[in-house]
Amino acid sequence: MSKSCDSWSTVSLVSLASAGLSALCPPTVEAAQYLSVEQAEKAAFPEADRFDARVLRLTPEQLRSLDAVASVRQRGEVRQIEAWAGSKLLGTLYVDDVLGKVEWVTYAVAIGADGAVRSLEILEYRETHGYEVRTPSWRKQFAGRRLETPFHFGDDIKNISGATLSCSHLTAGVQRLLALHAQLTKSR
Amino acid sequence: MSSCSLRRIRPWLGTYVHIDVTAPDSHRAALSVEAAFEAIAIVHQAMSFHSPDSELSRLNREAHLRPVSVGVHTRAVLLAARRFAQLSGGLFDPTVAPALVRHQFLPTPTAPAANQEASWEDIEIDKDGQVFFRRPLWMDLGGIAKGYAVDQAIDALKDYGVLEACVNAGGDLRHFSRQGLRHPLVVRHPGDASRSIPLGHIANKAVASSGDFVLGRRGSEIDTSPIVDPRHGVAKCRPRSVTVIADSCCTADALTKIVSLLGQDASPLLAELGASAAIIEAPDTLHASSGFWSALGHEASPGHAPHA
């Protein structure tokens, strides 16, 4: 053993839990909403006076054609919201979900009248461990436990450090929406 | 006083960047978050290995031919990378990208082949922000730029007079609280990604973690660690993770790689930089450097030693 080990101490992870540390973490919400669709509309097109929304149900054929652009699991239902200022179409906001490695991510892409992406916002994001929240054993460790925390924005476990989650599936989702947008504007 | 809290997530730096902020009013909260994401976007665009348009990609293509000018951020990160390389005797090395490309952690860049002997010592940075490589090499600032981006975002938020903020870029995070309020810290279990380990609370500190595991990775490369030892190359994955607490996220980010490779021998360097670290080994062991538990608000180690 090297000399510098002297300053290190070793504990058992199990003993941390029994020391009551897990009680410091209030229960995680299953899915957190960061931005509502209405907020996303206003953020992307603040100059709009009217939003026309509809739900696009993608046909298997459409989904296959989008798979050729970029492959990612998509729900097949996309909300399309047009932003207008008077009779002028400012652009389109698409709200869509993609399946990431383990979780669905709801996001909004604003595409301007020039066809360029104006903004990309995550509306709803299941924490990277959201899938485990639904498993009873994980849930149980927090059952009935609540702690009054001395700050008001840390109301769930969000500081999971130690996992870099690739967001490549989101990039794929955006590429698909851009392709879909091009198809729809062409067929107009 | 009525204040406004806001949470936003956007994809940057190859991960999801979470920003939590509490500001005196909603207008300032919204503006500060925009400014913070803008600061992150600038670092991302300058230092992306994946994008051929970044300053970093231009360096990899041209800096061995002639000195190339870089912006203030790329220069700052290069200087920091060089400092960590010096401090660690070359264990931290931003030129290990060829090994990461070979093992599919990074895409193959459109740049001339890297000289196999090249190392961080071949990078020259002059005072005017000109960068020259003495040999063709592939530089990747992935081990440090994310932390730097988080620091830039926190600075932007502070400029807007926010009361509380936390910026988390896929595990590299920094917390700020004007009143010194504390923030909970949880890390993932290195042997089982579905388990989380609550460690305590930080206040006005940065935290970075590196694990050998990469979530969602599949196929033949699943057994390979993304942490490359310049002496021996890519190693096998071990169910182990390293968490570093420091004042800046850039320092914490760089130190995770050094502690991963040096283990407990990193003590003098941690002390020199005012940082502390924990090495978590599956199934049940956490080794904490001196100062780790106190940085998390504990007077003494909160657990007891594992049974021998």
XYZ file of C-alpha atoms in Angstrom:
496
model
C 0.000 0.000 0.000
C 1.349 3.408 -0.895
C 2.081 6.011 1.738
C -0.424 8.472 0.366
C -3.208 6.051 1.295
C -2.911 7.342 4.836
C -5.124 10.296 4.113
C -7.901 8.237 2.511
C -10.704 6.611 4.447
C -12.808 3.698 3.312
C -16.484 3.185 4.011
C -19.043 0.628 2.957
C -21.790 1.986 0.687
C -24.348 -0.031 2.585
C -23.319 1.716 5.787
C -23.955 5.102 4.116
C -27.554 4.110 3.585
C -27.906 2.897 7.135
C -26.360 6.174 8.310
C -29.568 7.715 7.051
C -28.019 9.496 4.079
C -30.617 8.209 1.658
C -33.226 10.014 3.701
C -31.616 13.220 2.497
C -33.073 12.596 -0.923
C -36.754 13.218 -1.343
C -38.652 11.106 -3.885
C -38.030 11.729 -7.545
C -40.841 12.860 -9.733
C -41.417 10.459 -12.607
C -41.368 13.069 -15.309
C -40.687 16.695 -14.866
C -42.115 19.340 -17.110
C -39.797 22.222 -17.785
C -41.748 24.177 -20.294
C -45.377 23.918 -21.353
C -46.286 23.869 -25.039
C -47.770 27.363 -24.648
C -44.572 28.673 -23.065
C -42.533 27.075 -25.848
C -44.755 28.733 -28.486
C -44.269 32.161 -26.947
C -40.552 31.666 -26.401
C -39.967 30.624 -30.020
C -42.262 33.161 -31.696
C -42.752 36.094 -29.319
C -44.039 38.248 -32.180
C -46.899 35.858 -33.070
C -50.515 36.828 -32.409
C -52.053 33.450 -33.251
C -51.058 29.786 -33.055
C -52.771 27.087 -35.148
C -52.228 23.629 -33.715
C -52.939 20.210 -35.134
C -51.833 16.647 -34.470
C -50.086 14.824 -37.289
C -50.432 11.047 -37.203
C -47.551 9.685 -39.213
C -48.325 6.781 -41.520
C -46.094 3.677 -41.464
C -44.862 4.810 -44.856
C -43.936 8.256 -43.556
C -42.193 6.748 -40.536
C -40.185 4.463 -42.831
C -39.132 7.383 -44.997
C -38.005 9.232 -41.869
C -36.093 6.150 -40.691
C -34.020 6.570 -43.837
C -33.071 10.088 -42.668
C -32.155 9.113 -39.110
C -33.170 6.123 -37.078
C -34.716 6.709 -33.678
C -37.930 5.533 -32.061
C -40.584 8.166 -32.434
C -44.154 7.943 -31.139
C -45.680 8.540 -34.571
C -47.712 11.479 -33.405
C -46.302 14.941 -33.839
C -47.926 18.197 -32.804
C -47.560 20.871 -35.441
C -48.185 24.456 -34.412
C -48.073 27.287 -36.920
C -47.211 30.753 -35.631
C -48.884 33.660 -37.370
C -48.627 37.436 -37.151
C -51.736 38.630 -38.966
C -51.682 36.876 -42.338
C -47.960 36.209 -42.220
C -46.695 32.734 -41.343
C -43.734 33.222 -39.035
C -42.806 29.598 -38.701
C -43.762 26.225 -37.302
C -43.231 24.628 -33.929
C -43.122 20.831 -33.773
C -43.609 19.020 -30.491
C -42.442 15.428 -30.569
C -41.132 12.624 -28.370
C -38.084 10.480 -29.009
C -37.055 7.405 -27.136
C -33.574 7.844 -25.792
C -31.437 5.133 -24.319
C -33.913 4.592 -21.542
C -36.386 7.421 -21.479
C -38.844 9.383 -23.599
C -37.884 12.980 -24.139
C -40.482 15.535 -25.222
C -38.993 18.394 -27.170
C -40.051 21.313 -29.324
C -38.280 22.454 -32.472
C -39.132 25.854 -33.920
C -38.511 26.183 -37.635
C -38.654 29.674 -39.100
C -40.310 30.580 -42.405
C -36.835 30.333 -43.963
C -36.681 26.637 -43.020
C -33.909 27.106 -40.442
C -34.136 25.895 -36.860
C -34.891 28.796 -34.529
C -34.803 26.998 -31.219
C -34.802 23.620 -29.568
C -36.268 23.184 -26.109
C -36.777 20.143 -23.930
C -40.326 20.254 -22.588
C -40.447 17.068 -20.619
C -37.604 14.902 -19.513
C -37.729 11.742 -17.477
C -34.611 11.786 -15.367
C -31.965 9.354 -16.557
C -33.002 7.048 -13.762
C -36.688 7.655 -14.401
C -37.164 4.110 -15.626
C -35.983 2.783 -12.312
C -38.348 4.988 -10.404
C -41.126 2.773 -11.596
C -39.492 -0.337 -10.188
C -40.882 -1.058 -6.734
C -37.522 -1.738 -5.073
C -36.147 1.632 -6.048
C -39.287 3.415 -5.043
C -39.377 1.657 -1.695
C -36.193 3.267 -0.423
C -37.986 6.598 -0.364
C -41.404 5.363 0.760
C -42.922 7.743 3.225
C -39.751 9.768 3.509
C -39.821 13.469 3.055
C -37.382 15.999 4.262
C -37.890 19.695 4.488
C -34.960 20.946 2.498
C -33.604 24.410 3.155
C -33.772 25.489 -0.486
C -36.663 25.586 -2.844
C -35.408 24.446 -6.183
C -33.891 21.144 -5.202
C -37.109 19.278 -4.848
C -36.074 16.094 -6.559
C -32.949 14.123 -7.249
C -31.549 15.949 -10.159
C -27.899 16.113 -9.449
C -27.142 12.662 -10.595
C -23.462 12.926 -11.260
C -21.652 10.109 -12.943
C -23.419 9.357 -16.168
C -22.861 11.099 -19.404
C -25.911 10.319 -21.435
C -25.564 10.731 -25.112
C -28.299 12.821 -26.650
C -27.673 11.577 -30.179
C -31.239 10.285 -30.375
C -32.456 13.843 -29.946
C -30.292 14.999 -32.831
C -31.849 12.195 -34.866
C -35.319 13.390 -33.841
C -34.554 16.920 -35.007
C -33.213 15.657 -38.331
C -36.430 13.683 -38.812
C -38.601 16.692 -38.047
C -36.660 18.839 -40.506
C -37.216 16.160 -43.168
C -40.901 15.941 -42.258
C -41.201 19.724 -42.419
C -39.631 19.726 -45.891
C -42.064 16.995 -47.044
C -45.069 18.870 -45.703
C -44.103 22.238 -47.180
C -43.408 20.628 -50.547
C -46.800 18.931 -50.667
C -48.563 22.169 -49.864
C -38.961 38.706 -1.048
C -40.684 36.952 -3.918
C -38.280 35.146 -6.200
C -38.624 33.035 -9.313
C -37.178 29.578 -9.928
C -36.714 28.155 -13.388
C -35.430 24.865 -14.804
C -34.422 24.404 -18.394
C -32.773 21.538 -20.248
C -31.184 21.785 -23.656
C -28.919 19.445 -25.567
C -25.338 20.739 -25.619
C -21.858 19.289 -25.194
C -23.072 15.870 -26.323
C -25.349 15.554 -23.332
C -28.345 17.193 -21.721
C -27.441 20.365 -19.906
C -29.724 21.131 -16.962
C -29.869 24.654 -15.621
C -31.701 25.454 -12.395
C -31.894 29.037 -11.329
C -33.565 31.156 -8.673
C -33.538 34.874 -9.439
C -35.152 37.924 -7.828
C -37.778 38.051 -10.603
C -39.031 36.020 -13.560
C -37.596 38.380 -16.169
C -34.106 38.096 -14.746
C -34.469 34.331 -14.348
C -35.359 33.920 -18.043
C -32.610 36.264 -19.268
C -29.953 34.646 -17.088
C -30.816 31.161 -18.364
C -30.582 32.358 -21.980
C -27.198 33.937 -21.256
C -25.967 30.752 -19.578
C -26.991 28.544 -22.520
C -25.383 31.058 -24.876
C -22.118 30.785 -22.929
C -22.293 26.981 -23.211
C -23.083 27.164 -26.914
C -19.984 29.285 -27.539
C -17.726 26.738 -25.832
C -19.458 23.850 -27.602
C -19.078 25.438 -31.037
C -15.426 26.319 -30.508
C -14.304 23.005 -29.034
C -16.450 20.272 -30.570
C -14.394 17.316 -31.816
C -17.434 16.136 -33.795
C -18.004 19.333 -35.749
C -15.608 20.043 -38.638
C -16.356 23.774 -38.261
C -15.037 24.119 -34.704
C -11.777 25.876 -33.831
C -10.588 22.579 -32.408
C -11.166 20.740 -35.720
C -9.308 23.505 -37.545
C -6.364 23.037 -35.179
C -6.366 19.309 -35.858
C -6.331 19.959 -39.604
C -3.881 22.848 -39.829
C -1.939 23.626 -36.652
C 0.931 21.285 -37.568
C 1.426 23.250 -40.815
C 1.282 26.809 -39.484
C 0.273 28.662 -36.299
C -3.521 28.952 -36.067
C -5.350 31.717 -34.184
C -7.943 30.630 -31.646
C -10.446 32.564 -29.570
C -10.147 33.414 -25.924
C -12.098 30.354 -24.727
C -10.190 27.746 -26.717
C -6.960 29.364 -25.577
C -8.079 29.282 -21.930
C -9.014 25.597 -22.146
C -5.771 24.734 -23.935
C -3.771 26.489 -21.234
C -5.750 24.671 -18.543
C -5.233 21.344 -20.332
C -1.516 21.998 -20.537
C -1.392 22.888 -16.850
C -3.143 19.635 -15.884
C -0.809 17.705 -18.178
C 2.190 19.275 -16.424
C 0.740 18.761 -12.933
C -0.011 15.110 -13.637
C 3.275 14.323 -15.373
C 1.416 13.726 -18.641
C -1.289 11.440 -17.274
C -3.832 14.020 -18.337
C -3.186 14.324 -22.040
C -5.548 16.001 -24.540
C -3.855 14.192 -27.430
C -5.098 10.657 -26.720
C -7.919 11.064 -29.265
C -6.480 8.479 -31.726
C -7.067 5.745 -29.123
C -10.603 7.037 -28.487
C -11.306 7.081 -32.233
C -9.922 3.545 -32.619
C -12.338 2.338 -29.959
C -15.277 4.300 -31.366
C -15.645 6.728 -28.497
C -15.046 9.519 -30.998
C -15.673 9.739 -34.755
C -12.733 9.803 -37.162
C -11.902 13.472 -37.808
C -11.184 14.911 -41.240
C -7.585 15.644 -40.359
C -4.214 14.202 -41.350
C -3.226 11.081 -39.448
C -1.836 11.812 -36.011
C 1.805 11.091 -35.313
C 1.863 8.109 -32.966
C 4.594 9.665 -30.846
C 2.783 12.991 -30.459
C 1.787 14.160 -26.994
C 0.678 17.295 -25.175
C 4.301 18.482 -25.204
C 3.985 19.090 -28.947
C 1.400 21.842 -28.384
C 2.725 25.417 -28.460
C 0.493 28.277 -27.345
C 1.766 31.827 -27.701
C 0.550 34.952 -25.950
C -1.492 36.191 -28.908
C -3.645 33.065 -28.984
C -1.712 31.367 -31.790
C -1.468 27.602 -31.518
C 1.098 25.421 -33.235
C 1.545 21.635 -33.150
C 5.116 20.431 -33.565
C 3.755 17.197 -35.038
C 0.393 16.269 -36.569
C -1.860 15.267 -33.675
C -5.530 14.896 -32.794
C -6.490 17.017 -29.872
C -9.684 16.364 -27.964
C -10.694 18.673 -25.125
C -13.561 16.397 -24.037
C -11.856 15.767 -20.709
C -11.976 19.388 -19.657
C -14.104 21.608 -21.944
C -17.406 20.447 -20.489
C -16.311 21.560 -17.040
C -15.100 24.850 -18.476
C -18.475 25.375 -20.190
C -20.266 24.792 -16.875
C -18.014 27.413 -15.232
C -18.779 29.889 -18.015
C -22.517 29.293 -17.553
C -22.261 29.869 -13.795
C -20.343 33.121 -14.420
C -23.079 34.271 -16.809
C -25.769 33.477 -14.235
C -23.867 35.342 -11.514
C -23.608 38.389 -13.797
C -27.412 38.499 -13.820
C -27.545 38.581 -10.055
C -29.178 35.191 -9.556
C -29.655 33.955 -5.998
C -29.202 30.228 -6.590
C -28.020 28.249 -9.562
C -26.976 24.768 -10.520
C -25.637 23.837 -13.949
C -25.321 20.127 -14.670
C -23.836 18.905 -17.954
C -24.251 15.143 -17.794
C -22.587 14.752 -14.429
C -20.249 17.739 -14.527
C -22.003 20.223 -12.308
C -21.455 23.395 -10.383
C -23.603 24.974 -7.726
C -23.855 28.608 -6.741
C -25.726 30.100 -3.843
C -25.471 33.725 -2.803
C -26.555 32.810 0.712
C -24.460 29.664 0.929
C -27.434 27.276 0.856
C -26.567 23.640 0.315
C -27.530 21.387 -2.534
C -27.915 17.558 -2.460
C -25.409 15.436 -4.330
C -26.182 11.975 -5.622
C -23.923 9.757 -7.707
C -24.695 6.676 -9.713
C -23.561 3.289 -8.451
C -20.719 2.146 -10.720
C -21.806 -1.485 -10.666
C -25.500 -0.883 -11.183
C -26.611 2.256 -13.011
C -30.104 1.870 -11.604
C -28.869 2.602 -8.083
C -27.988 6.040 -6.804
C -25.784 6.901 -3.871
C -26.640 10.049 -1.924
C -23.440 11.521 -0.569
C -24.468 14.700 1.211
C -24.750 18.363 0.245
C -22.475 20.784 -1.557
C -22.465 24.576 -1.434
C -20.713 26.767 -4.013
C -18.679 23.848 -5.288
C -18.218 21.959 -8.517
C -18.461 18.188 -8.894
C -17.434 15.933 -11.743
C -17.638 12.181 -12.042
C -16.095 9.701 -14.432
C -17.089 6.115 -14.652
C -15.834 3.390 -16.905
C -19.416 2.683 -17.827
C -21.062 4.699 -20.562
C -24.794 4.500 -20.382
C -26.434 2.875 -23.355
C -23.217 1.639 -24.917
C -23.601 -1.625 -26.764
C -21.685 -4.145 -28.790
C -18.098 -5.224 -28.809
C -16.785 -2.024 -27.242
C -18.849 -2.305 -24.100
C -15.909 -3.669 -22.134
C -13.577 -0.790 -22.942
C -13.029 2.163 -20.662
C -13.214 5.666 -22.169
C -10.404 6.760 -19.868
C -7.156 6.353 -21.744
C -3.817 6.025 -19.992
C -1.233 7.714 -22.269
C 1.283 5.104 -21.081
C -0.759 1.983 -21.802
C -3.688 2.978 -24.017
C -7.250 1.811 -23.638
C -7.990 -0.452 -20.687
C -10.769 -2.812 -19.736
C -13.812 -1.433 -17.954
C -13.924 -1.821 -14.225
C -17.048 -1.324 -12.113
C -15.560 1.764 -10.565
C -16.199 5.478 -10.631
C -14.392 8.594 -9.511
C -16.077 11.724 -8.147
C -14.107 14.927 -7.601
C -15.211 18.028 -5.689
C -13.383 21.283 -6.490
C -13.989 25.005 -6.683
C -14.227 25.083 -10.468
C -15.854 22.499 -12.709
C -12.930 22.662 -15.146
C -10.598 21.502 -12.358
C -13.038 18.835 -11.152
C -13.503 17.555 -14.716
C -9.767 17.253 -15.412
C -9.063 15.717 -12.012
C -11.520 12.847 -12.535
C -9.273 11.515 -15.297
C -6.122 11.935 -13.212
C -7.629 10.288 -10.111
C -8.977 7.452 -12.286
C -5.440 6.706 -13.440
C -3.466 7.546 -10.280
C -5.888 6.279 -7.664
C -5.016 7.256 -4.107
C -1.607 8.506 -5.232
C -3.421 11.593 -6.484
C -3.561 12.939 -2.907
C -0.795 15.559 -3.230
C -2.310 16.958 -6.428
C -5.799 17.068 -4.910
C -4.392 18.919 -1.902
C -2.472 21.344 -4.126
C -5.638 22.228 -6.032
C -7.898 22.392 -2.968
C -9.937 19.467 -4.259
C -11.102 16.160 -2.823
C -12.199 12.886 -4.375
C -13.927 9.584 -3.850
C -13.295 6.336 -5.656
C -16.338 4.086 -5.594
C -15.777 0.399 -6.278
C -18.557 -2.086 -6.814
C -20.069 -3.722 -4.968
C -19.760 -1.825 -1.722
C -16.680 0.336 -1.214
C -16.078 4.058 -1.208
C -12.566 5.423 -0.686
C -12.643 9.113 0.258
C -9.673 11.456 0.190
C -9.156 13.811 3.078
C -11.585 16.696 2.841
C -14.173 14.781 0.779
C -16.704 14.321 3.543
C -16.252 17.812 4.939
C -16.892 19.272 1.448
C -20.238 17.451 1.597
C -21.167 18.928 4.948
C -20.197 15.980 7.165
C -18.033 16.462 10.216
C -16.721 12.925 9.979
C -17.066 9.980 7.650
C -20.772 9.121 7.782
C -20.373 5.383 7.266
C -18.177 2.666 8.672
C -15.449 0.566 7.104
C -16.521 -2.504 5.169
C -16.037 -5.847 6.869
C -12.616 -7.204 6.082
